[in-house]
Amino acid sequence: MGSRRRTDRNRLAELFDRHAEDVWNHAYRLTGSWELAEDLTAQAFQAAGRRTAEAALLGDQTLPWLLALTTRLTRPAPPHDGDRAVLRVLAALAGLALPDREAAELCLLGELPPVQAAQALGTTEDHVRSVADRARARLRQAEEER
């Protein structure tokens, strides 16, 4: 049992070393706050730590999986004093249904290609492309109204 825990800790450390910066950047884009991004990143790696065996099987899909995991974590409302550009994007996406918002956040904020976002979310690439297009239209409309 101790050997398994050591292996899991080693896997988690490797995940963290390889992907912490990308996860933090995504968390920042989701929150608009450095402090909240730190908290969300820690939560994401805590959750990943409970699923290291699953992560080990993902290969090239590990980062999309981590970003999807980060996206799906419950996060507090963005602060009123966060990055204004990020907060405008989050406000524009807030009206989307949760699965659509997750897909939009992964593509537009997490900068994942639609195929990787679809795999990470367990949906089709066509659905993700459609959602991303609608989200971009919302963002354009929000910018025009500004």
PDB file of N, CA and C in Angstrom, residues 60-118:
ATOM      1  N   ASP A  60      -1.341  12.115 -24.038  1.00  0.00           N
ATOM      2  CA  ASP A  60      -1.396  13.479 -24.574  1.00  0.00           C
ATOM      3  C   ASP A  60      -2.630  14.246 -24.123  1.00  0.00           C
ATOM      4  N   GLN A  61      -3.609  13.566 -23.569  1.00  0.00           N
ATOM      5  CA  GLN A  61      -4.844  14.227 -23.132  1.00  0.00           C
ATOM      6  C   GLN A  61      -4.798  14.669 -21.669  1.00  0.00           C
ATOM      7  N   THR A  62      -3.636  14.564 -21.034  1.00  0.00           N
ATOM      8  CA  THR A  62      -3.541  14.927 -19.620  1.00  0.00           C
ATOM      9  C   THR A  62      -3.834  16.400 -19.389  1.00  0.00           C
ATOM     10  N   LEU A  63      -3.237  17.291 -20.178  1.00  0.00           N
ATOM     11  CA  LEU A  63      -3.486  18.713 -19.978  1.00  0.00           C
ATOM     12  C   LEU A  63      -4.951  19.066 -20.239  1.00  0.00           C
ATOM     13  N   PRO A  64      -5.558  18.636 -21.349  1.00  0.00           N
ATOM     14  CA  PRO A  64      -6.985  18.925 -21.522  1.00  0.00           C
ATOM     15  C   PRO A  64      -7.833  18.397 -20.367  1.00  0.00           C
ATOM     16  N   TRP A  65      -7.486  17.216 -19.858  1.00  0.00           N
ATOM     17  CA  TRP A  65      -8.215  16.644 -18.715  1.00  0.00           C
ATOM     18  C   TRP A  65      -8.075  17.542 -17.495  1.00  0.00           C
ATOM     19  N   LEU A  66      -6.859  18.013 -17.220  1.00  0.00           N
ATOM     20  CA  LEU A  66      -6.639  18.903 -16.075  1.00  0.00           C
ATOM     21  C   LEU A  66      -7.394  20.221 -16.240  1.00  0.00           C
ATOM     22  N   LEU A  67      -7.398  20.778 -17.456  1.00  0.00           N
ATOM     23  CA  LEU A  67      -8.119  22.032 -17.684  1.00  0.00           C
ATOM     24  C   LEU A  67      -9.620  21.831 -17.534  1.00  0.00           C
ATOM     25  N   ALA A  68     -10.131  20.694 -18.027  1.00  0.00           N
ATOM     26  CA  ALA A  68     -11.557  20.403 -17.850  1.00  0.00           C
ATOM     27  C   ALA A  68     -11.879  20.227 -16.368  1.00  0.00           C
ATOM     28  N   LEU A  69     -11.010  19.548 -15.654  1.00  0.00           N
ATOM     29  CA  LEU A  69     -11.191  19.365 -14.216  1.00  0.00           C
ATOM     30  C   LEU A  69     -11.225  20.725 -13.515  1.00  0.00           C
ATOM     31  N   THR A  70     -10.318  21.598 -13.873  1.00  0.00           N
ATOM     32  CA  THR A  70     -10.266  22.943 -13.299  1.00  0.00           C
ATOM     33  C   THR A  70     -11.539  23.713 -13.621  1.00  0.00           C
ATOM     34  N   THR A  71     -11.993  23.615 -14.867  1.00  0.00           N
ATOM     35  CA  THR A  71     -13.203  24.306 -15.301  1.00  0.00           C
ATOM     36  C   THR A  71     -14.414  23.842 -14.515  1.00  0.00           C
ATOM     37  N   ARG A  72     -14.466  22.547 -14.227  1.00  0.00           N
ATOM     38  CA  ARG A  72     -15.649  21.976 -13.576  1.00  0.00           C
ATOM     39  C   ARG A  72     -15.684  22.174 -12.062  1.00  0.00           C
ATOM     40  N   LEU A  73     -14.582  22.593 -11.488  1.00  0.00           N
ATOM     41  CA  LEU A  73     -14.579  22.818 -10.042  1.00  0.00           C
ATOM     42  C   LEU A  73     -15.485  23.990  -9.701  1.00  0.00           C
ATOM     43  N   THR A  74     -16.132  23.892  -8.589  1.00  0.00           N
ATOM     44  CA  THR A  74     -16.930  25.019  -8.126  1.00  0.00           C
ATOM     45  C   THR A  74     -15.981  26.144  -7.815  1.00  0.00           C
ATOM     46  N   ARG A  75     -16.272  27.297  -8.343  1.00  0.00           N
ATOM     47  CA  ARG A  75     -15.413  28.440  -8.085  1.00  0.00           C
ATOM     48  C   ARG A  75     -16.274  29.608  -7.630  1.00  0.00           C
ATOM     49  N   PRO A  76     -15.709  30.450  -6.811  1.00  0.00           N
ATOM     50  CA  PRO A  76     -16.474  31.598  -6.328  1.00  0.00           C
ATOM     51  C   PRO A  76     -16.729  32.590  -7.453  1.00  0.00           C
ATOM     52  N   ALA A  77     -17.658  33.476  -7.234  1.00  0.00           N
ATOM     53  CA  ALA A  77     -17.907  34.534  -8.203  1.00  0.00           C
ATOM     54  C   ALA A  77     -16.624  35.349  -8.360  1.00  0.00           C
ATOM     55  N   PRO A  78     -16.354  35.793  -9.577  1.00  0.00           N
ATOM     56  CA  PRO A  78     -15.143  36.599  -9.765  1.00  0.00           C
ATOM     57  C   PRO A  78     -15.195  37.860  -8.920  1.00  0.00           C
ATOM     58  N   PRO A  79     -14.041  38.305  -8.490  1.00  0.00           N
ATOM     59  CA  PRO A  79     -14.014  39.515  -7.673  1.00  0.00           C
ATOM     60  C   PRO A  79     -14.371  40.730  -8.520  1.00  0.00           C
ATOM     61  N   HIS A  80     -14.832  41.762  -7.887  1.00  0.00           N
ATOM     62  CA  HIS A  80     -15.167  42.988  -8.607  1.00  0.00           C
ATOM     63  C   HIS A  80     -13.914  43.764  -8.989  1.00  0.00           C
ATOM     64  N   ASP A  81     -12.804  43.442  -8.353  1.00  0.00           N
ATOM     65  CA  ASP A  81     -11.577  44.176  -8.628  1.00  0.00           C
ATOM     66  C   ASP A  81     -10.559  43.339  -9.387  1.00  0.00           C
ATOM     67  N   GLY A  82     -11.027  42.321 -10.085  1.00  0.00           N
ATOM     68  CA  GLY A  82     -10.120  41.478 -10.860  1.00  0.00           C
ATOM     69  C   GLY A  82      -9.794  42.113 -12.204  1.00  0.00           C
ATOM     70  N   ASP A  83      -9.131  41.367 -13.035  1.00  0.00           N
ATOM     71  CA  ASP A  83      -8.766  41.789 -14.382  1.00  0.00           C
ATOM     72  C   ASP A  83     -10.047  42.109 -15.153  1.00  0.00           C
ATOM     73  N   ARG A  84     -10.213  43.352 -15.552  1.00  0.00           N
ATOM     74  CA  ARG A  84     -11.480  43.787 -16.179  1.00  0.00           C
ATOM     75  C   ARG A  84     -11.773  43.065 -17.482  1.00  0.00           C
ATOM     76  N   ALA A  85     -10.747  42.833 -18.291  1.00  0.00           N
ATOM     77  CA  ALA A  85     -10.970  42.130 -19.553  1.00  0.00           C
ATOM     78  C   ALA A  85     -11.474  40.707 -19.294  1.00  0.00           C
ATOM     79  N   VAL A  86     -10.850  40.035 -18.345  1.00  0.00           N
ATOM     80  CA  VAL A  86     -11.274  38.676 -17.996  1.00  0.00           C
ATOM     81  C   VAL A  86     -12.689  38.697 -17.444  1.00  0.00           C
ATOM     82  N   LEU A  87     -12.985  39.661 -16.595  1.00  0.00           N
ATOM     83  CA  LEU A  87     -14.327  39.747 -16.007  1.00  0.00           C
ATOM     84  C   LEU A  87     -15.386  40.001 -17.075  1.00  0.00           C
ATOM     85  N   ARG A  88     -15.058  40.791 -18.105  1.00  0.00           N
ATOM     86  CA  ARG A  88     -16.016  41.014 -19.211  1.00  0.00           C
ATOM     87  C   ARG A  88     -16.287  39.709 -19.955  1.00  0.00           C
ATOM     88  N   VAL A  89     -15.244  38.941 -20.205  1.00  0.00           N
ATOM     89  CA  VAL A  89     -15.414  37.655 -20.889  1.00  0.00           C
ATOM     90  C   VAL A  89     -16.278  36.727 -20.039  1.00  0.00           C
ATOM     91  N   LEU A  90     -15.973  36.639 -18.749  1.00  0.00           N
ATOM     92  CA  LEU A  90     -16.743  35.764 -17.863  1.00  0.00           C
ATOM     93  C   LEU A  90     -18.205  36.193 -17.802  1.00  0.00           C
ATOM     94  N   ALA A  91     -18.456  37.489 -17.774  1.00  0.00           N
ATOM     95  CA  ALA A  91     -19.837  37.980 -17.744  1.00  0.00           C
ATOM     96  C   ALA A  91     -20.570  37.604 -19.022  1.00  0.00           C
ATOM     97  N   ALA A  92     -19.888  37.693 -20.155  1.00  0.00           N
ATOM     98  CA  ALA A  92     -20.515  37.342 -21.432  1.00  0.00           C
ATOM     99  C   ALA A  92     -20.834  35.852 -21.516  1.00  0.00           C
ATOM    100  N   LEU A  93     -19.998  35.032 -20.899  1.00  0.00           N
ATOM    101  CA  LEU A  93     -20.212  33.579 -20.950  1.00  0.00           C
ATOM    102  C   LEU A  93     -21.169  33.091 -19.864  1.00  0.00           C
ATOM    103  N   ALA A  94     -21.415  33.920 -18.867  1.00  0.00           N
ATOM    104  CA  ALA A  94     -22.203  33.497 -17.711  1.00  0.00           C
ATOM    105  C   ALA A  94     -23.609  33.039 -18.079  1.00  0.00           C
ATOM    106  N   GLY A  95     -24.181  33.582 -19.134  1.00  0.00           N
ATOM    107  CA  GLY A  95     -25.543  33.220 -19.516  1.00  0.00           C
ATOM    108  C   GLY A  95     -25.665  31.881 -20.226  1.00  0.00           C
ATOM    109  N   LEU A  96     -24.543  31.270 -20.565  1.00  0.00           N
ATOM    110  CA  LEU A  96     -24.586  29.965 -21.241  1.00  0.00           C
ATOM    111  C   LEU A  96     -24.939  28.866 -20.250  1.00  0.00           C
ATOM    112  N   ALA A  97     -25.580  27.826 -20.749  1.00  0.00           N
ATOM    113  CA  ALA A  97     -25.819  26.639 -19.927  1.00  0.00           C
ATOM    114  C   ALA A  97     -24.460  26.083 -19.504  1.00  0.00           C
ATOM    115  N   LEU A  98     -24.401  25.457 -18.342  1.00  0.00           N
ATOM    116  CA  LEU A  98     -23.122  25.008 -17.774  1.00  0.00           C
ATOM    117  C   LEU A  98     -22.278  24.174 -18.745  1.00  0.00           C
ATOM    118  N   PRO A  99     -22.825  23.145 -19.408  1.00  0.00           N
ATOM    119  CA  PRO A  99     -21.964  22.373 -20.323  1.00  0.00           C
ATOM    120  C   PRO A  99     -21.420  23.232 -21.475  1.00  0.00           C
ATOM    121  N   ASP A 100     -22.239  24.171 -21.951  1.00  0.00           N
ATOM    122  CA  ASP A 100     -21.780  25.049 -23.021  1.00  0.00           C
ATOM    123  C   ASP A 100     -20.727  26.024 -22.510  1.00  0.00           C
ATOM    124  N   ARG A 101     -20.914  26.541 -21.305  1.00  0.00           N
ATOM    125  CA  ARG A 101     -19.935  27.459 -20.728  1.00  0.00           C
ATOM    126  C   ARG A 101     -18.598  26.742 -20.530  1.00  0.00           C
ATOM    127  N   GLU A 102     -18.639  25.489 -20.074  1.00  0.00           N
ATOM    128  CA  GLU A 102     -17.397  24.733 -19.888  1.00  0.00           C
ATOM    129  C   GLU A 102     -16.667  24.567 -21.214  1.00  0.00           C
ATOM    130  N   ALA A 103     -17.399  24.227 -22.272  1.00  0.00           N
ATOM    131  CA  ALA A 103     -16.777  24.059 -23.590  1.00  0.00           C
ATOM    132  C   ALA A 103     -16.194  25.381 -24.077  1.00  0.00           C
ATOM    133  N   ALA A 104     -16.948  26.466 -23.916  1.00  0.00           N
ATOM    134  CA  ALA A 104     -16.462  27.786 -24.342  1.00  0.00           C
ATOM    135  C   ALA A 104     -15.228  28.185 -23.546  1.00  0.00           C
ATOM    136  N   GLU A 105     -15.245  27.948 -22.244  1.00  0.00           N
ATOM    137  CA  GLU A 105     -14.097  28.319 -21.414  1.00  0.00           C
ATOM    138  C   GLU A 105     -12.846  27.538 -21.809  1.00  0.00           C
ATOM    139  N   LEU A 106     -13.015  26.258 -22.123  1.00  0.00           N
ATOM    140  CA  LEU A 106     -11.850  25.463 -22.517  1.00  0.00           C
ATOM    141  C   LEU A 106     -11.275  25.943 -23.846  1.00  0.00           C
ATOM    142  N   CYS A 107     -12.143  26.296 -24.784  1.00  0.00           N
ATOM    143  CA  CYS A 107     -11.655  26.731 -26.100  1.00  0.00           C
ATOM    144  C   CYS A 107     -11.176  28.181 -26.095  1.00  0.00           C
ATOM    145  N   LEU A 108     -11.982  29.064 -25.522  1.00  0.00           N
ATOM    146  CA  LEU A 108     -11.669  30.488 -25.605  1.00  0.00           C
ATOM    147  C   LEU A 108     -10.700  30.952 -24.526  1.00  0.00           C
ATOM    148  N   LEU A 109     -10.821  30.413 -23.341  1.00  0.00           N
ATOM    149  CA  LEU A 109      -9.937  30.819 -22.254  1.00  0.00           C
ATOM    150  C   LEU A 109      -8.773  29.845 -22.088  1.00  0.00           C
ATOM    151  N   GLY A 110      -9.061  28.545 -22.190  1.00  0.00           N
ATOM    152  CA  GLY A 110      -8.015  27.534 -22.038  1.00  0.00           C
ATOM    153  C   GLY A 110      -7.223  27.302 -23.300  1.00  0.00           C
ATOM    154  N   GLU A 111      -7.702  27.894 -24.405  1.00  0.00           N
ATOM    155  CA  GLU A 111      -7.027  27.821 -25.697  1.00  0.00           C
ATOM    156  C   GLU A 111      -6.817  26.397 -26.192  1.00  0.00           C
ATOM    157  N   LEU A 112      -7.756  25.508 -25.836  1.00  0.00           N
ATOM    158  CA  LEU A 112      -7.686  24.141 -26.356  1.00  0.00           C
ATOM    159  C   LEU A 112      -8.352  24.079 -27.719  1.00  0.00           C
ATOM    160  N   PRO A 113      -7.810  23.277 -28.622  1.00  0.00           N
ATOM    161  CA  PRO A 113      -8.509  23.042 -29.880  1.00  0.00           C
ATOM    162  C   PRO A 113      -9.833  22.330 -29.587  1.00  0.00           C
ATOM    163  N   PRO A 114     -10.860  22.556 -30.402  1.00  0.00           N
ATOM    164  CA  PRO A 114     -12.162  21.926 -30.148  1.00  0.00           C
ATOM    165  C   PRO A 114     -12.098  20.411 -29.996  1.00  0.00           C
ATOM    166  N   VAL A 115     -11.236  19.748 -30.743  1.00  0.00           N
ATOM    167  CA  VAL A 115     -11.164  18.289 -30.644  1.00  0.00           C
ATOM    168  C   VAL A 115     -10.701  17.873 -29.243  1.00  0.00           C
ATOM    169  N   GLN A 116      -9.728  18.581 -28.670  1.00  0.00           N
ATOM    170  CA  GLN A 116      -9.248  18.235 -27.330  1.00  0.00           C
ATOM    171  C   GLN A 116     -10.276  18.606 -26.262  1.00  0.00           C
ATOM    172  N   ALA A 117     -10.932  19.743 -26.435  1.00  0.00           N
ATOM    173  CA  ALA A 117     -11.975  20.132 -25.476  1.00  0.00           C
ATOM    174  C   ALA A 117     -13.105  19.104 -25.496  1.00  0.00           C
ATOM    175  N   ALA A 118     -13.490  18.653 -26.685  1.00  0.00           N
ATOM    176  CA  ALA A 118     -14.558  17.664 -26.801  1.00  0.00           C
ATOM    177  C   ALA A 118     -14.175  16.361 -26.112  1.00  0.00           C
TER     178      ALA A 118
END
